[in-house]
PDB file of C-alpha atoms in Angstrom:
ATOM      1  CA  MET A   1     121.578 103.468 101.757  1.00 37.00           C
ATOM      2  CA  THR A   2     119.383 106.121 100.285  1.00 40.00           C
ATOM      3  CA  ARG A   3     119.115 106.733  96.593  1.00 39.00           C
ATOM      4  CA  ARG A   4     120.317 110.271  97.198  1.00 39.00           C
ATOM      5  CA  ALA A   5     123.871 109.044  97.433  1.00 35.00           C
ATOM      6  CA  LEU A   6     123.512 106.970  94.303  1.00 35.00           C
ATOM      7  CA  LEU A   7     122.203 109.854  92.264  1.00 38.00           C
ATOM      8  CA  SER A   8     124.347 112.682  93.498  1.00 36.00           C
ATOM      9  CA  ALA A   9     127.410 111.637  91.551  1.00 36.00           C
ATOM     10  CA  PRO A  10     126.140 111.271  87.978  1.00 41.00           C
ATOM     11  CA  LEU A  11     123.428 113.907  88.067  1.00 44.00           C
ATOM     12  CA  ALA A  12     123.431 117.393  89.472  1.00 47.00           C
ATOM     13  CA  GLY A  13     121.394 120.516  89.116  1.00 53.00           C
ATOM     14  CA  ALA A  14     118.172 121.525  87.454  1.00 57.00           C
ATOM     15  CA  LEU A  15     117.822 122.933  83.996  1.00 61.00           C
ATOM     16  CA  PRO A  16     115.751 126.043  83.411  1.00 65.00           C
ATOM     17  CA  ALA A  17     112.335 124.973  82.187  1.00 66.00           C
ATOM     18  CA  ALA A  18     113.031 126.415  78.749  1.00 68.00           C
ATOM     19  CA  ALA A  19     116.179 124.326  78.447  1.00 71.00           C
ATOM     20  CA  VAL A  20     114.486 121.014  79.178  1.00 78.00           C
ATOM     21  CA  PRO A  21     114.487 119.011  75.946  1.00 83.00           C
ATOM     22  CA  PRO A  22     110.985 118.788  74.474  1.00 87.00           C
ATOM     23  CA  ALA A  23     111.544 115.071  73.958  1.00 89.00           C
ATOM     24  CA  LEU A  24     111.943 114.659  77.699  1.00 89.00           C
ATOM     25  CA  ALA A  25     108.626 116.344  78.436  1.00 89.00           C
ATOM     26  CA  ALA A  26     107.018 114.225  75.739  1.00 93.00           C
ATOM     27  CA  ALA A  27     108.489 111.071  77.307  1.00 92.00           C
ATOM     28  CA  ALA A  28     107.054 112.128  80.665  1.00 91.00           C
ATOM     29  CA  ARG A  29     103.619 112.624  79.142  1.00 92.00           C
ATOM     30  CA  ARG A  30     103.828 109.218  77.434  1.00 93.00           C
ATOM     31  CA  LEU A  31     104.596 107.633  80.777  1.00 89.00           C
ATOM     32  CA  ALA A  32     101.701 109.505  82.392  1.00 88.00           C
ATOM     33  CA  ALA A  33      99.348 108.206  79.722  1.00 91.00           C
ATOM     34  CA  ALA A  34     100.652 104.664  80.167  1.00 88.00           C
ATOM     35  CA  LEU A  35     100.231 104.908  83.937  1.00 84.00           C
ATOM     36  CA  ASP A  36      96.688 106.163  83.630  1.00 86.00           C
ATOM     37  CA  ARG A  37      95.842 103.370  81.223  1.00 88.00           C
ATOM     38  CA  CYS A  38      97.242 100.784  83.645  1.00 84.00           C
ATOM     39  CA  ALA A  39      95.297 102.293  86.512  1.00 80.00           C
ATOM     40  CA  ALA A  40      92.091 102.289  84.467  1.00 86.00           C
ATOM     41  CA  LEU A  41      92.559  98.634  83.533  1.00 86.00           C
ATOM     42  CA  GLU A  42      93.261  97.746  87.155  1.00 79.00           C
ATOM     43  CA  ASP A  43      90.159  99.603  88.296  1.00 81.00           C
ATOM     44  CA  ALA A  44      88.075  97.833  85.656  1.00 86.00           C
ATOM     45  CA  ASP A  45      89.570  94.481  86.648  1.00 85.00           C
ATOM     46  CA  ALA A  46      90.384  93.947  82.998  1.00 85.00           C
ATOM     47  CA  HIS A  47      91.634  90.725  81.470  1.00 90.00           C
ATOM     48  CA  PRO A  48      95.151  89.864  82.686  1.00 86.00           C
ATOM     49  CA  ALA A  49      96.472  89.825  79.120  1.00 90.00           C
ATOM     50  CA  ALA A  50      95.308  93.404  78.613  1.00 89.00           C
ATOM     51  CA  ARG A  51      96.879  94.434  81.877  1.00 84.00           C
ATOM     52  CA  ASP A  52     100.112  92.681  81.003  1.00 85.00           C
ATOM     53  CA  ALA A  53     100.268  94.472  77.670  1.00 88.00           C
ATOM     54  CA  ALA A  54      99.593  97.823  79.308  1.00 86.00           C
ATOM     55  CA  GLY A  55     102.172  97.055  81.981  1.00 83.00           C
ATOM     56  CA  ALA A  56     104.782  96.250  79.349  1.00 85.00           C
ATOM     57  CA  ALA A  57     104.026  99.512  77.555  1.00 87.00           C
ATOM     58  CA  MET A  58     104.346 101.356  80.834  1.00 84.00           C
ATOM     59  CA  ASN A  59     107.683  99.738  81.606  1.00 81.00           C
ATOM     60  CA  ALA A  60     108.975 100.748  78.191  1.00 86.00           C
ATOM     61  CA  ALA A  61     107.787 104.336  78.727  1.00 87.00           C
ATOM     62  CA  ASP A  62     109.288 104.285  82.196  1.00 83.00           C
ATOM     63  CA  GLU A  63     112.710 103.219  81.002  1.00 81.00           C
ATOM     64  CA  ALA A  64     112.609 105.651  78.070  1.00 86.00           C
ATOM     65  CA  LEU A  65     111.969 108.539  80.439  1.00 86.00           C
ATOM     66  CA  ALA A  66     114.701 107.358  82.798  1.00 81.00           C
ATOM     67  CA  ALA A  67     117.127 107.294  79.881  1.00 81.00           C
ATOM     68  CA  ALA A  68     116.028 110.783  78.833  1.00 84.00           C
ATOM     69  CA  LEU A  69     116.540 112.100  82.361  1.00 82.00           C
ATOM     70  CA  VAL A  70     120.000 110.585  82.556  1.00 76.00           C
ATOM     71  CA  ALA A  71     120.900 111.904  79.097  1.00 79.00           C
ATOM     72  CA  ALA A  72     119.831 115.398  80.157  1.00 80.00           C
ATOM     73  CA  ARG A  73     121.683 114.967  83.464  1.00 77.00           C
ATOM     74  CA  LEU A  74     118.459 115.976  85.126  1.00 79.00           C
ATOM     75  CA  PRO A  75     117.546 114.450  88.511  1.00 79.00           C
ATOM     76  CA  ALA A  76     113.866 115.322  88.431  1.00 84.00           C
ATOM     77  CA  VAL A  77     111.261 117.176  86.434  1.00 87.00           C
ATOM     78  CA  VAL A  78     107.713 118.344  87.068  1.00 88.00           C
ATOM     79  CA  VAL A  79     105.332 118.031  84.136  1.00 89.00           C
ATOM     80  CA  ASP A  80     101.556 118.484  84.326  1.00 87.00           C
ATOM     81  CA  GLY A  81     101.405 118.188  88.100  1.00 85.00           C
ATOM     82  CA  ARG A  82     103.541 115.092  88.355  1.00 86.00           C
ATOM     83  CA  LEU A  83     107.061 114.841  89.676  1.00 87.00           C
ATOM     84  CA  TYR A  84     109.223 112.401  87.747  1.00 86.00           C
ATOM     85  CA  VAL A  85     112.350 111.297  89.554  1.00 82.00           C
ATOM     86  CA  GLY A  86     115.087 109.419  87.808  1.00 77.00           C
ATOM     87  CA  THR A  87     116.422 106.686  90.027  1.00 67.00           C
ATOM     88  CA  VAL A  88     119.259 104.368  89.350  1.00 60.00           C
ATOM     89  CA  GLY A  89     118.559 100.733  89.920  1.00 53.00           C
ATOM     90  CA  THR A  90     118.930  99.210  93.313  1.00 49.00           C
ATOM     91  CA  VAL A  91     122.046  97.128  93.234  1.00 45.00           C
ATOM     92  CA  GLY A  92     122.677  95.001  96.245  1.00 43.00           C
ATOM     93  CA  TRP A  93     124.824  92.189  97.479  1.00 42.00           C
ATOM     94  CA  ASP A  94     121.799  89.924  97.724  1.00 42.00           C
ATOM     95  CA  ARG A  95     119.413  91.444  95.191  1.00 44.00           C
ATOM     96  CA  GLU A  96     119.122  91.411  91.452  1.00 47.00           C
ATOM     97  CA  ASP A  97     120.082  94.548  89.609  1.00 49.00           C
ATOM     98  CA  TRP A  98     117.259  96.794  88.546  1.00 49.00           C
ATOM     99  CA  PRO A  99     117.504  99.174  85.630  1.00 53.00           C
ATOM    100  CA  SER A 100     117.318 102.907  85.965  1.00 60.00           C
ATOM    101  CA  GLN A 101     113.721 103.988  86.073  1.00 67.00           C
ATOM    102  CA  ALA A 102     111.508 106.977  86.543  1.00 71.00           C
ATOM    103  CA  THR A 103     109.377 107.112  89.644  1.00 75.00           C
ATOM    104  CA  VAL A 104     106.277 109.243  89.532  1.00 80.00           C
ATOM    105  CA  VAL A 105     104.679 111.132  92.386  1.00 81.00           C
ATOM    106  CA  ASP A 106     101.685 113.417  92.111  1.00 79.00           C
ATOM    107  CA  VAL A 107     102.815 116.834  93.320  1.00 82.00           C
ATOM    108  CA  ALA A 108      99.477 117.299  95.064  1.00 78.00           C
ATOM    109  CA  THR A 109     100.270 114.367  97.342  1.00 75.00           C
ATOM    110  CA  ILE A 110     103.498 115.859  98.630  1.00 82.00           C
ATOM    111  CA  ALA A 111     102.739 117.336 102.011  1.00 76.00           C
ATOM    112  CA  GLY A 112     104.399 120.604 102.897  1.00 75.00           C
ATOM    113  CA  LEU A 113     106.032 121.064 106.271  1.00 65.00           C
TER     114      LEU A 113
ATOM    115  CA  MET B   1     111.263  87.916 147.136  1.00 45.00           C
ATOM    116  CA  ARG B   2     107.516  87.607 146.577  1.00 46.00           C
ATOM    117  CA  PHE B   3     105.759  88.684 143.455  1.00 42.00           C
ATOM    118  CA  GLU B   4     102.135  89.645 143.472  1.00 44.00           C
ATOM    119  CA  LEU B   5     100.013  89.417 140.402  1.00 44.00           C
ATOM    120  CA  ARG B   6      98.615  92.881 140.899  1.00 45.00           C
ATOM    121  CA  ASP B   7     102.080  94.280 140.442  1.00 42.00           C
ATOM    122  CA  THR B   8     101.995  93.185 136.828  1.00 43.00           C
ATOM    123  CA  ILE B   9      98.852  95.129 135.989  1.00 46.00           C
ATOM    124  CA  LEU B  10      99.592  97.944 133.624  1.00 45.00           C
ATOM    125  CA  ARG B  11      97.769 101.048 134.594  1.00 47.00           C
ATOM    126  CA  PRO B  12      96.326 103.140 131.776  1.00 49.00           C
ATOM    127  CA  ALA B  13      98.481 106.156 131.176  1.00 50.00           C
ATOM    128  CA  HIS B  14      95.648 108.597 131.636  1.00 52.00           C
ATOM    129  CA  GLY B  15      94.978 107.621 135.229  1.00 50.00           C
ATOM    130  CA  ASP B  16      91.944 105.329 135.259  1.00 52.00           C
ATOM    131  CA  GLU B  17      91.871 102.945 138.204  1.00 55.00           C
ATOM    132  CA  PRO B  18      92.551  99.257 137.486  1.00 56.00           C
ATOM    133  CA  GLY B  19      89.409  97.202 137.273  1.00 58.00           C
ATOM    134  CA  ARG B  20      87.308  99.996 135.900  1.00 59.00           C
ATOM    135  CA  ALA B  21      86.400 100.342 132.283  1.00 61.00           C
ATOM    136  CA  ILE B  22      88.816 102.577 130.469  1.00 65.00           C
ATOM    137  CA  ALA B  23      87.064 105.737 129.464  1.00 70.00           C
ATOM    138  CA  PRO B  24      87.103 106.296 125.709  1.00 72.00           C
ATOM    139  CA  ARG B  25      89.620 108.853 124.675  1.00 72.00           C
ATOM    140  CA  PRO B  26      88.064 112.064 123.505  1.00 76.00           C
ATOM    141  CA  PRO B  27      88.144 112.516 119.734  1.00 76.00           C
ATOM    142  CA  ALA B  28      91.373 114.076 118.597  1.00 78.00           C
ATOM    143  CA  ASP B  29      91.440 117.535 117.138  1.00 83.00           C
ATOM    144  CA  PRO B  30      92.489 116.912 113.498  1.00 80.00           C
ATOM    145  CA  ALA B  31      94.462 120.150 113.396  1.00 82.00           C
ATOM    146  CA  ALA B  32      96.382 119.165 116.517  1.00 82.00           C
ATOM    147  CA  VAL B  33      97.091 115.696 115.108  1.00 78.00           C
ATOM    148  CA  ARG B  34      98.328 117.215 111.871  1.00 77.00           C
ATOM    149  CA  ALA B  35     100.524 119.693 113.700  1.00 81.00           C
ATOM    150  CA  GLY B  36     101.957 116.936 115.888  1.00 83.00           C
ATOM    151  CA  ALA B  37     102.636 114.726 112.889  1.00 81.00           C
ATOM    152  CA  ALA B  38     104.344 117.583 111.063  1.00 82.00           C
ATOM    153  CA  GLU B  39     106.509 118.180 114.111  1.00 87.00           C
ATOM    154  CA  LEU B  40     107.542 114.515 114.168  1.00 88.00           C
ATOM    155  CA  VAL B  41     108.367 114.512 110.460  1.00 89.00           C
ATOM    156  CA  ALA B  42     110.364 117.719 110.842  1.00 90.00           C
ATOM    157  CA  ALA B  43     112.341 116.147 113.680  1.00 93.00           C
ATOM    158  CA  ALA B  44     112.973 113.056 111.542  1.00 93.00           C
ATOM    159  CA  VAL B  45     114.169 115.294 108.704  1.00 93.00           C
ATOM    160  CA  VAL B  46     116.647 117.038 111.009  1.00 95.00           C
ATOM    161  CA  ALA B  47     117.924 113.702 112.327  1.00 96.00           C
ATOM    162  CA  TYR B  48     118.294 112.308 108.821  1.00 95.00           C
ATOM    163  CA  GLU B  49     120.150 115.350 107.505  1.00 95.00           C
ATOM    164  CA  ALA B  50     122.549 115.190 110.473  1.00 95.00           C
ATOM    165  CA  ALA B  51     123.162 111.476 109.859  1.00 94.00           C
ATOM    166  CA  ALA B  52     123.666 112.036 106.109  1.00 91.00           C
ATOM    167  CA  ALA B  53     126.087 114.890 106.743  1.00 91.00           C
ATOM    168  CA  ARG B  54     128.024 112.722 109.165  1.00 91.00           C
ATOM    169  CA  LEU B  55     128.150 109.959 106.568  1.00 88.00           C
ATOM    170  CA  ASP B  56     129.512 112.377 103.979  1.00 85.00           C
ATOM    171  CA  ARG B  57     132.252 113.409 106.405  1.00 87.00           C
ATOM    172  CA  PHE B  58     133.289 109.851 107.203  1.00 84.00           C
ATOM    173  CA  GLU B  59     132.984 108.547 103.656  1.00 77.00           C
ATOM    174  CA  ALA B  60     136.291 110.126 102.703  1.00 73.00           C
ATOM    175  CA  GLY B  61     138.208 107.663 104.815  1.00 71.00           C
ATOM    176  CA  GLY B  62     139.002 106.671 108.329  1.00 70.00           C
ATOM    177  CA  ASP B  63     138.241 103.910 110.719  1.00 79.00           C
ATOM    178  CA  ASP B  64     136.144 101.082 109.254  1.00 81.00           C
ATOM    179  CA  THR B  65     134.336 100.279 112.485  1.00 86.00           C
ATOM    180  CA  LEU B  66     133.378 103.888 112.981  1.00 86.00           C
ATOM    181  CA  TYR B  67     132.270 104.165 109.369  1.00 87.00           C
ATOM    182  CA  SER B  68     130.101 101.091 109.789  1.00 88.00           C
ATOM    183  CA  LEU B  69     128.409 102.665 112.801  1.00 90.00           C
ATOM    184  CA  VAL B  70     127.879 105.900 110.913  1.00 90.00           C
ATOM    185  CA  CYS B  71     126.313 103.954 108.026  1.00 88.00           C
ATOM    186  CA  ASP B  72     124.004 102.106 110.391  1.00 89.00           C
ATOM    187  CA  ALA B  73     122.932 105.378 111.974  1.00 92.00           C
ATOM    188  CA  CYS B  74     122.152 106.855 108.558  1.00 90.00           C
ATOM    189  CA  VAL B  75     120.121 103.821 107.496  1.00 86.00           C
ATOM    190  CA  GLU B  76     118.220 103.978 110.765  1.00 89.00           C
ATOM    191  CA  ALA B  77     117.556 107.705 110.387  1.00 92.00           C
ATOM    192  CA  SER B  78     116.352 107.254 106.810  1.00 89.00           C
ATOM    193  CA  GLY B  79     114.056 104.427 107.916  1.00 86.00           C
ATOM    194  CA  ARG B  80     112.563 106.611 110.623  1.00 88.00           C
ATOM    195  CA  LEU B  81     111.989 109.398 108.158  1.00 90.00           C
ATOM    196  CA  VAL B  82     110.349 107.020 105.689  1.00 86.00           C
ATOM    197  CA  ARG B  83     107.973 105.797 108.359  1.00 85.00           C
ATOM    198  CA  ALA B  84     107.171 109.367 109.373  1.00 86.00           C
ATOM    199  CA  ILE B  85     106.496 110.284 105.748  1.00 85.00           C
ATOM    200  CA  LEU B  86     104.242 107.267 105.313  1.00 81.00           C
ATOM    201  CA  ALA B  87     102.273 108.318 108.371  1.00 79.00           C
ATOM    202  CA  PHE B  88     102.073 111.978 107.449  1.00 75.00           C
ATOM    203  CA  GLY B  89     102.368 112.281 103.678  1.00 63.00           C
ATOM    204  CA  GLY B  90      99.100 112.391 101.841  1.00 56.00           C
ATOM    205  CA  ARG B  91      98.447 109.848  99.125  1.00 52.00           C
ATOM    206  CA  ALA B  92      95.380 110.685  97.114  1.00 42.00           C
ATOM    207  CA  GLU B  93      93.403 107.985  95.381  1.00 43.00           C
ATOM    208  CA  GLY B  94      94.544 107.736  91.822  1.00 41.00           C
ATOM    209  CA  ALA B  95      98.039 108.841  92.631  1.00 40.00           C
ATOM    210  CA  ALA B  96     100.552 107.539  90.186  1.00 42.00           C
ATOM    211  CA  VAL B  97     101.714 103.975  90.455  1.00 44.00           C
ATOM    212  CA  TYR B  98     104.310 102.294  88.376  1.00 45.00           C
ATOM    213  CA  ARG B  99     105.104  98.732  87.481  1.00 47.00           C
ATOM    214  CA  ALA B 100     101.530  97.847  88.240  1.00 44.00           C
ATOM    215  CA  GLU B 101     102.160  94.220  87.458  1.00 42.00           C
ATOM    216  CA  LYS B 102     104.156  94.130  90.667  1.00 48.00           C
ATOM    217  CA  ARG B 103     101.531  96.124  92.579  1.00 53.00           C
ATOM    218  CA  LEU B 104     104.029  98.413  94.164  1.00 59.00           C
ATOM    219  CA  HIS B 105     103.211 100.508  97.166  1.00 66.00           C
ATOM    220  CA  ARG B 106     102.266 104.065  96.341  1.00 71.00           C
ATOM    221  CA  PRO B 107     105.006 106.649  96.712  1.00 76.00           C
ATOM    222  CA  CYS B 108     104.471 109.747  98.820  1.00 81.00           C
ATOM    223  CA  GLY B 109     106.519 112.562 100.216  1.00 85.00           C
ATOM    224  CA  VAL B 110     106.947 115.721 102.166  1.00 87.00           C
ATOM    225  CA  ALA B 111     108.610 118.959 101.185  1.00 86.00           C
ATOM    226  CA  THR B 112     110.507 121.512 103.195  1.00 86.00           C
ATOM    227  CA  ARG B 113     111.581 124.915 101.921  1.00 84.00           C
ATOM    228  CA  ASP B 114     114.758 123.555 100.340  1.00 86.00           C
ATOM    229  CA  ARG B 115     114.318 119.817  99.951  1.00 88.00           C
ATOM    230  CA  VAL B 116     111.824 117.175  98.910  1.00 87.00           C
ATOM    231  CA  TYR B 117     111.803 113.829 100.706  1.00 88.00           C
ATOM    232  CA  LEU B 118     110.056 110.968  98.960  1.00 85.00           C
ATOM    233  CA  ALA B 119     109.282 107.466 100.179  1.00 83.00           C
ATOM    234  CA  LEU B 120     109.563 105.351  97.062  1.00 77.00           C
ATOM    235  CA  PRO B 121     108.775 101.653  96.778  1.00 72.00           C
ATOM    236  CA  ASP B 122     111.669  99.309  96.200  1.00 66.00           C
ATOM    237  CA  PRO B 123     110.581  96.917  93.426  1.00 60.00           C
ATOM    238  CA  ASN B 124     112.813  94.197  94.795  1.00 60.00           C
ATOM    239  CA  ARG B 125     111.231  94.108  98.216  1.00 57.00           C
ATOM    240  CA  ASN B 126     107.607  94.786  97.455  1.00 56.00           C
ATOM    241  CA  ALA B 127     106.515  91.578  99.141  1.00 58.00           C
ATOM    242  CA  LEU B 128     107.003  93.310 102.467  1.00 62.00           C
ATOM    243  CA  ALA B 129     104.292  95.489 103.946  1.00 64.00           C
ATOM    244  CA  GLU B 130     104.827  99.206 104.248  1.00 59.00           C
ATOM    245  CA  GLY B 131     106.860 100.044 107.308  1.00 59.00           C
ATOM    246  CA  GLN B 132     108.518  96.649 107.413  1.00 63.00           C
ATOM    247  CA  ALA B 133     112.221  96.212 106.984  1.00 63.00           C
ATOM    248  CA  ASP B 134     114.078  93.292 105.481  1.00 62.00           C
ATOM    249  CA  ALA B 135     116.605  91.134 107.295  1.00 64.00           C
ATOM    250  CA  GLY B 136     119.267  93.726 106.585  1.00 60.00           C
ATOM    251  CA  GLY B 137     117.213  96.441 108.252  1.00 59.00           C
ATOM    252  CA  LEU B 138     116.400  98.207 104.999  1.00 59.00           C
ATOM    253  CA  ASP B 139     112.878  99.534 104.625  1.00 61.00           C
ATOM    254  CA  VAL B 140     110.623  98.373 101.828  1.00 67.00           C
ATOM    255  CA  MET B 141     110.124 102.042 101.007  1.00 76.00           C
ATOM    256  CA  LEU B 142     113.377 103.781 100.194  1.00 78.00           C
ATOM    257  CA  LEU B 143     114.099 107.380 100.969  1.00 84.00           C
ATOM    258  CA  PHE B 144     114.858 109.717  98.121  1.00 83.00           C
ATOM    259  CA  ALA B 145     115.970 113.193  99.129  1.00 85.00           C
ATOM    260  CA  ILE B 146     116.434 115.867  96.519  1.00 84.00           C
ATOM    261  CA  ASP B 147     117.109 119.598  96.526  1.00 84.00           C
ATOM    262  CA  ARG B 148     114.284 121.646  95.128  1.00 84.00           C
ATOM    263  CA  ALA B 149     116.921 123.438  93.107  1.00 81.00           C
ATOM    264  CA  ASP B 150     117.532 120.162  91.258  1.00 80.00           C
ATOM    265  CA  VAL B 151     113.940 119.888  90.063  1.00 83.00           C
ATOM    266  CA  ALA B 152     113.113 121.398  86.698  1.00 83.00           C
ATOM    267  CA  ASP B 153     109.515 122.552  87.037  1.00 80.00           C
ATOM    268  CA  LEU B 154     107.907 122.803  83.623  1.00 79.00           C
ATOM    269  CA  ASP B 155     104.603 123.759  85.230  1.00 77.00           C
ATOM    270  CA  ALA B 156     106.255 126.696  87.009  1.00 69.00           C
ATOM    271  CA  LYS B 157     103.092 127.589  88.868  1.00 55.00           C
ATOM    272  CA  GLY B 158     104.792 128.171  92.186  1.00 48.00           C
ATOM    273  CA  GLY B 159     102.737 125.378  93.718  1.00 47.00           C
ATOM    274  CA  ALA B 160     103.821 122.539  95.979  1.00 45.00           C
ATOM    275  CA  LEU B 161     107.209 122.510  94.360  1.00 56.00           C
TER     276      LEU B 161
END
């Protein structure tokens, strides 16, 4: 099943940009910074311990943003050229549960039809 | 009945005679390829929306066997759309990744006037290659469809979103 169905019940509708809580935008920017740091460490083939630490920080930022999105009842937000989508965890009959998380897509990579 | 080996020879679709070297295909016009790909994605979007609408109608109740078929059709349509997005959607180097320790596939998407369709990696099935499905027929990249009206755009530049 698609995540659309999972999200449509608890979350609905966008907020005007001015009504988006500043803490949510800040959480998005923290996640962006954590992502960029992870990517830089990957590119530099850094020590695994450093990458693990950065990955843990990114996961924490990820879950914090997901919680902020859910609290604001906001499905998705665009901040600084990145689209952050709150997704509930995949819960399956044969899979472990996964917590709600924010998935990030660069807006520039979304092809228009 | 007698079978002849030559009957099993597959002839090239563009008409070369068997036994002769197949002429190299002329280089494709990038604009034509892009237009064709966009057409395929648009068709996949239409098919998915029809399947999702049908699922919404049958979700309220009714025959279980029919509902199961409707579910299967929706999963299949979403899988086709994901594969079309993966083929068509651009994914720039440096695009965001998440949960790098799991080396997830990069997300990508396409946007229509009203909706955004994203192919997002499923952390639980990242061992599969892009485009592969698990034993249950579910793609490693999951479809996420969202109305543009549901996206709060703090950039508000009137760009891609």
